[in-house]
Coordinates of C-alpha atoms and ligand atoms in Angstrom, one line a residue:
M18 CA 90.4 -28.3 21.4
N19 CA 89.6 -32.0 21.1
G20 CA 90.2 -32.8 17.5
L21 CA 86.6 -33.8 16.9
G22 CA 85.3 -33.3 13.4
A23 CA 83.5 -30.1 12.6
N24 CA 80.2 -31.9 12.0
Q25 CA 80.2 -33.9 15.2
Q26 CA 77.1 -33.2 17.2
L27 CA 76.5 -33.1 20.9
P28 CA 75.2 -36.4 22.4
G29 CA 71.5 -37.0 23.3
S30 CA 68.4 -35.6 21.7
G31 CA 70.3 -32.8 19.9
S32 CA 67.8 -30.3 21.2
I33 CA 68.7 -26.9 22.7
A34 CA 67.0 -25.5 25.8
I35 CA 67.2 -21.8 26.6
L36 CA 66.6 -20.6 30.2
G37 CA 65.8 -16.9 30.0
A38 CA 63.3 -15.8 27.4
G39 CA 64.4 -12.1 27.3
S40 CA 65.9 -10.3 24.3
L41 CA 69.1 -12.3 24.1
G42 CA 67.3 -15.7 24.6
Q43 CA 64.8 -14.8 21.9
L44 CA 67.6 -13.7 19.5
W45 CA 69.3 -17.1 19.8
A46 CA 66.0 -19.0 19.6
G47 CA 65.1 -17.1 16.5
Y48 CA 68.4 -17.8 14.7
L49 CA 69.0 -21.4 15.7
P50 CA 67.5 -24.0 13.4
A51 CA 63.7 -24.1 13.8
G52 CA 62.4 -27.1 15.7
S53 CA 65.7 -27.6 17.7
V54 CA 65.0 -25.1 20.4
A55 CA 62.7 -24.8 23.5
F56 CA 62.4 -22.3 26.3
V57 CA 62.6 -23.6 29.8
P58 CA 59.8 -22.3 31.9
R59 CA 60.7 -20.5 35.1
P60 CA 58.3 -21.3 38.0
T61 CA 55.3 -19.7 36.3
P62 CA 52.2 -21.9 36.8
E63 CA 50.3 -19.9 34.2
K64 CA 52.3 -21.6 31.4
E65 CA 50.3 -24.5 30.0
P66 CA 52.4 -27.6 29.1
G67 CA 52.8 -27.5 25.4
A68 CA 52.3 -23.8 25.1
S69 CA 54.7 -21.7 22.9
L70 CA 56.2 -18.3 23.0
A71 CA 55.4 -16.5 19.7
Y72 CA 57.1 -13.3 18.6
R73 CA 58.4 -11.6 15.5
L74 CA 62.2 -11.3 15.1
E75 CA 63.6 -8.5 13.0
R76 CA 66.9 -9.9 11.8
F77 CA 69.9 -7.8 11.2
D78 CA 69.3 -7.8 7.4
G79 CA 66.0 -6.1 8.1
S80 CA 63.8 -9.2 7.3
V81 CA 61.1 -9.9 9.9
R82 CA 60.1 -13.5 10.6
P83 CA 57.6 -15.1 12.9
V84 CA 59.1 -17.3 15.6
S85 CA 57.4 -19.8 17.8
V86 CA 59.3 -21.6 20.5
P87 CA 57.7 -24.3 22.8
W88 CA 58.0 -24.1 26.6
L89 CA 59.4 -27.4 27.7
S90 CA 60.7 -28.4 31.1
V91 CA 64.2 -30.0 31.3
A92 CA 62.6 -33.1 32.8
A93 CA 60.1 -33.5 30.0
A94 CA 62.6 -33.0 27.2
P95 CA 66.2 -33.4 28.4
P96 CA 68.3 -31.2 26.1
S97 CA 71.8 -31.8 24.7
L98 CA 72.7 -28.2 25.4
L99 CA 71.4 -25.6 27.9
L100 CA 71.8 -21.9 27.2
V101 CA 71.3 -19.6 30.1
T102 CA 70.3 -16.0 29.2
T103 CA 68.9 -14.8 32.5
K104 CA 70.1 -11.7 34.3
A105 CA 73.4 -12.3 36.2
G106 CA 71.7 -12.1 39.6
D107 CA 69.0 -14.7 38.7
T108 CA 71.3 -17.3 37.3
L109 CA 71.9 -19.6 40.2
S110 CA 68.3 -19.6 41.4
A111 CA 67.0 -20.1 37.9
L112 CA 69.2 -23.1 37.3
E113 CA 68.8 -24.8 40.7
P114 CA 65.4 -26.5 40.0
H115 CA 66.5 -27.8 36.6
L116 CA 70.0 -29.3 37.3
P117 CA 68.7 -32.6 38.8
D118 CA 66.9 -33.3 35.5
L119 CA 69.7 -32.1 33.2
P120 CA 71.7 -35.1 31.6
Q121 CA 75.0 -35.2 33.4
G122 CA 77.1 -34.6 30.2
A123 CA 74.9 -31.8 28.8
P124 CA 76.9 -28.6 28.6
I125 CA 75.5 -25.4 30.1
V126 CA 76.5 -22.1 28.4
L127 CA 76.2 -19.0 30.5
F128 CA 75.6 -15.7 28.7
Q129 CA 75.5 -13.4 31.7
N130 CA 77.0 -9.9 31.7
G131 CA 79.7 -9.0 34.1
M132 CA 81.6 -11.4 36.3
G133 CA 80.9 -13.6 39.3
S134 CA 77.7 -15.3 38.4
Q135 CA 79.5 -17.7 35.9
Q136 CA 82.0 -18.6 38.5
S137 CA 79.2 -19.3 41.1
V138 CA 77.6 -21.8 38.7
A139 CA 80.9 -23.6 37.9
E140 CA 81.6 -23.8 41.7
R141 CA 78.1 -25.1 42.5
W142 CA 78.1 -27.8 39.8
P143 CA 81.9 -28.6 39.2
R144 CA 81.2 -31.9 37.4
Q145 CA 78.8 -30.5 34.9
P146 CA 80.3 -29.2 31.7
V147 CA 79.9 -25.4 32.2
L148 CA 81.0 -22.8 29.7
A149 CA 80.8 -19.0 29.5
A150 CA 79.9 -16.9 26.5
S151 CA 80.9 -13.3 25.9
T152 CA 78.8 -11.7 23.2
T153 CA 78.7 -8.4 21.5
E154 CA 75.4 -9.3 19.7
G155 CA 72.7 -6.7 20.6
A156 CA 69.0 -7.3 20.8
N157 CA 66.1 -5.4 22.2
R158 CA 62.3 -5.6 22.4
P159 CA 60.8 -2.2 21.5
E160 CA 57.3 -3.6 21.9
P161 CA 55.8 -6.8 23.3
G162 CA 56.1 -9.7 20.8
Y163 CA 58.7 -7.9 18.7
T164 CA 62.4 -8.5 19.1
V165 CA 65.1 -6.7 17.1
H166 CA 68.6 -7.9 16.3
A167 CA 69.9 -4.3 16.7
G168 CA 73.7 -4.9 16.7
K169 CA 75.6 -7.5 14.7
G170 CA 78.3 -8.8 16.9
E171 CA 80.4 -11.9 17.7
T172 CA 80.3 -14.5 20.4
W173 CA 83.2 -16.2 22.1
V174 CA 82.7 -19.4 24.2
G175 CA 85.1 -20.9 26.6
A176 CA 85.2 -23.7 29.2
L177 CA 84.8 -23.0 32.9
T178 CA 84.9 -26.6 34.2
D179 CA 87.3 -29.4 33.2
S180 CA 84.6 -31.6 31.7
A181 CA 83.6 -28.7 29.3
T182 CA 86.9 -28.5 27.6
P183 CA 86.5 -31.5 25.3
L184 CA 83.0 -30.3 24.4
L185 CA 84.0 -26.8 23.4
R186 CA 84.3 -27.4 19.6
Q187 CA 80.9 -29.2 19.5
V188 CA 79.2 -26.4 21.5
V189 CA 80.6 -23.8 19.2
N190 CA 79.5 -25.7 16.1
T191 CA 76.0 -26.2 17.5
L192 CA 75.7 -22.4 18.2
A193 CA 77.2 -21.5 14.9
A194 CA 74.3 -23.4 13.2
S195 CA 72.4 -20.2 14.0
G196 CA 74.4 -18.3 11.3
L197 CA 75.7 -15.9 14.0
T198 CA 79.5 -15.6 14.4
V199 CA 80.8 -17.9 17.2
H200 CA 84.4 -18.6 18.2
P201 CA 86.0 -21.0 20.6
E202 CA 87.9 -19.0 23.3
A203 CA 90.8 -20.7 25.1
D204 CA 91.0 -17.8 27.7
I205 CA 87.4 -16.9 28.5
H206 CA 88.4 -15.3 31.8
Q207 CA 90.4 -12.6 29.9
R208 CA 87.6 -12.3 27.3
L209 CA 85.0 -11.7 30.1
W210 CA 87.4 -9.1 31.7
D211 CA 87.8 -7.3 28.3
K212 CA 84.0 -6.7 28.3
L213 CA 83.8 -6.1 32.0
L214 CA 86.2 -3.2 32.0
V215 CA 84.2 -1.5 29.3
N216 CA 80.9 -2.0 31.2
A217 CA 82.6 -0.9 34.4
G218 CA 83.5 2.4 32.8
I219 CA 80.2 3.1 31.0
N220 CA 77.2 1.5 32.6
A221 CA 77.2 2.9 36.1
F222 CA 77.9 6.4 34.9
T223 CA 75.0 6.3 32.4
A224 CA 72.7 5.0 35.1
I225 CA 73.7 7.6 37.7
L226 CA 73.7 10.5 35.2
N227 CA 70.6 9.2 33.4
C228 CA 72.2 9.8 30.0
R229 CA 73.2 7.9 26.8
N230 CA 76.6 6.3 26.5
G231 CA 78.3 9.2 24.6
D232 CA 77.0 11.8 27.0
I233 CA 79.1 10.6 29.9
L234 CA 82.3 11.7 28.2
N235 CA 82.0 15.4 28.8
H236 CA 80.3 15.1 32.2
R237 CA 82.1 16.5 35.2
F238 CA 81.2 13.5 37.4
Y239 CA 82.8 11.1 34.8
L240 CA 85.9 13.3 34.3
E241 CA 86.4 13.5 38.0
H242 CA 86.4 9.8 38.6
I243 CA 87.5 8.0 35.4
D244 CA 91.3 8.0 35.9
N245 CA 91.0 6.6 39.4
L246 CA 88.5 4.1 38.2
C247 CA 90.9 2.9 35.5
E248 CA 93.7 2.7 38.1
E249 CA 91.5 0.4 40.2
I250 CA 90.5 -1.7 37.3
A251 CA 94.1 -2.1 36.2
A252 CA 95.2 -3.2 39.7
V253 CA 92.4 -5.7 40.1
M254 CA 93.0 -7.2 36.6
N255 CA 96.7 -7.5 37.5
A256 CA 95.8 -9.4 40.7
E257 CA 93.5 -11.7 38.7
D258 CA 96.3 -12.7 36.3
C259 CA 94.8 -10.9 33.3
Q260 CA 97.0 -9.5 30.6
P261 CA 98.5 -6.3 32.0
L262 CA 96.8 -3.2 30.8
A263 CA 97.8 0.4 31.7
P264 CA 95.1 2.6 33.2
H265 CA 95.3 5.0 30.2
A266 CA 94.7 2.0 27.8
I267 CA 91.7 1.0 29.8
R268 CA 90.3 4.6 29.5
Q269 CA 90.9 4.5 25.8
R270 CA 88.9 1.3 25.4
I271 CA 86.1 2.6 27.5
E272 CA 85.9 5.9 25.5
A273 CA 86.2 4.2 22.1
V274 CA 83.1 2.1 23.0
A275 CA 81.3 5.1 24.5
R276 CA 81.9 7.0 21.3
N277 CA 80.9 4.1 19.0
T278 CA 77.7 3.5 21.0
A279 CA 77.1 7.2 21.7
N280 CA 73.4 7.1 21.1
N281 CA 72.7 3.8 22.9
T282 CA 70.9 3.5 26.2
S283 CA 73.2 1.2 28.2
S284 CA 71.7 -2.0 29.6
M285 CA 72.1 -0.6 33.2
L286 CA 70.3 2.7 32.4
S287 CA 67.6 0.7 30.6
D288 CA 67.2 -1.6 33.7
R289 CA 67.0 1.5 35.9
Q290 CA 64.3 3.1 33.6
Q291 CA 62.3 -0.1 33.6
G292 CA 62.5 -0.5 37.4
R293 CA 64.5 -3.8 37.0
T294 CA 67.3 -5.0 39.2
T295 CA 70.6 -3.8 37.7
E296 CA 73.7 -5.9 37.2
I297 CA 75.9 -3.5 39.2
D298 CA 76.9 -6.3 41.7
F299 CA 78.5 -8.2 38.8
I300 CA 80.2 -5.2 37.2
N301 CA 81.7 -2.5 39.5
G302 CA 80.5 -4.5 42.5
Y303 CA 82.5 -7.5 41.4
I304 CA 85.6 -5.4 40.9
A305 CA 85.1 -3.8 44.3
R306 CA 84.8 -7.2 46.1
Q307 CA 87.8 -8.6 44.3
G308 CA 89.9 -5.5 45.1
Q309 CA 88.8 -5.4 48.8
A310 CA 89.6 -9.1 49.2
R311 CA 93.2 -8.4 48.0
G312 CA 93.7 -5.1 49.9
I313 CA 93.5 -3.0 46.7
R314 CA 92.0 0.5 46.9
V315 CA 88.7 0.4 45.0
T316 CA 86.9 3.4 46.3
V317 CA 85.5 4.6 42.9
N318 CA 84.1 1.1 42.2
Q319 CA 82.5 1.1 45.7
M320 CA 81.1 4.6 45.2
L321 CA 79.5 3.7 41.8
T322 CA 78.1 0.5 43.2
Q323 CA 76.5 2.2 46.2
Q324 CA 75.1 5.0 44.1
V325 CA 73.4 2.6 41.6
Q326 CA 72.2 0.4 44.4
Q327 CA 70.7 3.5 46.1
L328 CA 69.0 4.6 42.9
S329 CA 67.4 1.2 42.6
A330 CA 66.3 1.3 46.2
D331 CA 64.8 4.8 45.7
T332 CA 62.9 3.6 42.6
K333 CA 61.5 0.6 44.5
A334 CA 60.5 2.9 47.3
G335 CA 58.5 5.0 44.8
E336 CA 60.9 7.9 44.3
P337 CA 61.0 9.3 40.8
S338 CA 63.5 7.3 38.7
N339 CA 64.5 10.0 36.3
H340 CA 66.7 12.0 38.6
T341 CA 70.5 11.8 38.9
R342 CA 72.3 11.2 42.2
P343 CA 72.9 14.4 44.1
G344 CA 76.7 14.0 44.0
A345 CA 76.6 13.4 40.3
S346 CA 75.5 16.8 39.0
Ligands
LIG25 O1 75.8 -3.0 28.7 C1 75.7 -2.3 27.7 O2 74.8 -1.6 27.4 C2 76.8 -2.5 26.6 O3 77.6 -3.5 26.9 C3 77.6 -1.2 26.4 C4 79.0 -1.5 25.9 C5 77.7 -0.3 27.6 C6 77.0 -0.4 25.2 O4 75.7 0.1 25.5

């Protein structure tokens, strides 16, 4: 923390740019003060300069408001803060064309799921203030032009690069102007792991079994692998200097979330159903890579990663996407 007053603003124009106009990007754009936010266009020539993205946002209190957010390039309107709400796998390539135009001191806040993409950005631009956010806010788009704030959550933000540390309080205050709950987090690595371990125990199983979160709990495939999975997660967390967590405590956390979100379609199953690239490489794939690099046995993480990758490959090759993997019955 830098001792700056709570009202101190970020330097520059004061505007906020959002890269990634999906559900989460639209949620933040809809809650942040009107007129302060713009979406950054991806390389899509069809977007006219000056055009806006218009949609309706159903807030958590049930009220529905029209939102209109301009598309503005970073070069045309250098922001004071850049939020990145792309899929984990798109983050580096989405940021690359904009970094030369981003003011040097402007913080970047990364909202990606899983782990690995945030570290790649911090390594690629070590002098830029880079922060990561871990959020439990839930949003979805049941129909085009309509975004729903489906789950009221909280967001923790922490610094990934040295130059981000003195800006943390200002970034948190800027995001909190949305009315959403935002906290500074001194140990964002631990916070990201706390979410990662839950995603590692739910998402791949739901994608492979083609079922809602709660349905994994009594499934033979889940019951066969969950204890070994939790052993692997505990060992890799230990090697990554996280707070030690016993495998049975990891399983309890996974199952508490699976029960609390029993009727939810996980983000990975939803990606699979929509034919989108999943974030498996940044969830079980990340744990498998970290484990392998340290000589830790990670066979369940590898198996889940391969099965989800294979399902995506089958879907792209035109195979039906509503089947489960043969070994998962
Ligand atoms: O990725 C998701 O869908 C969520 O993080 C979780 C916890 C699995 C609940 O659906």
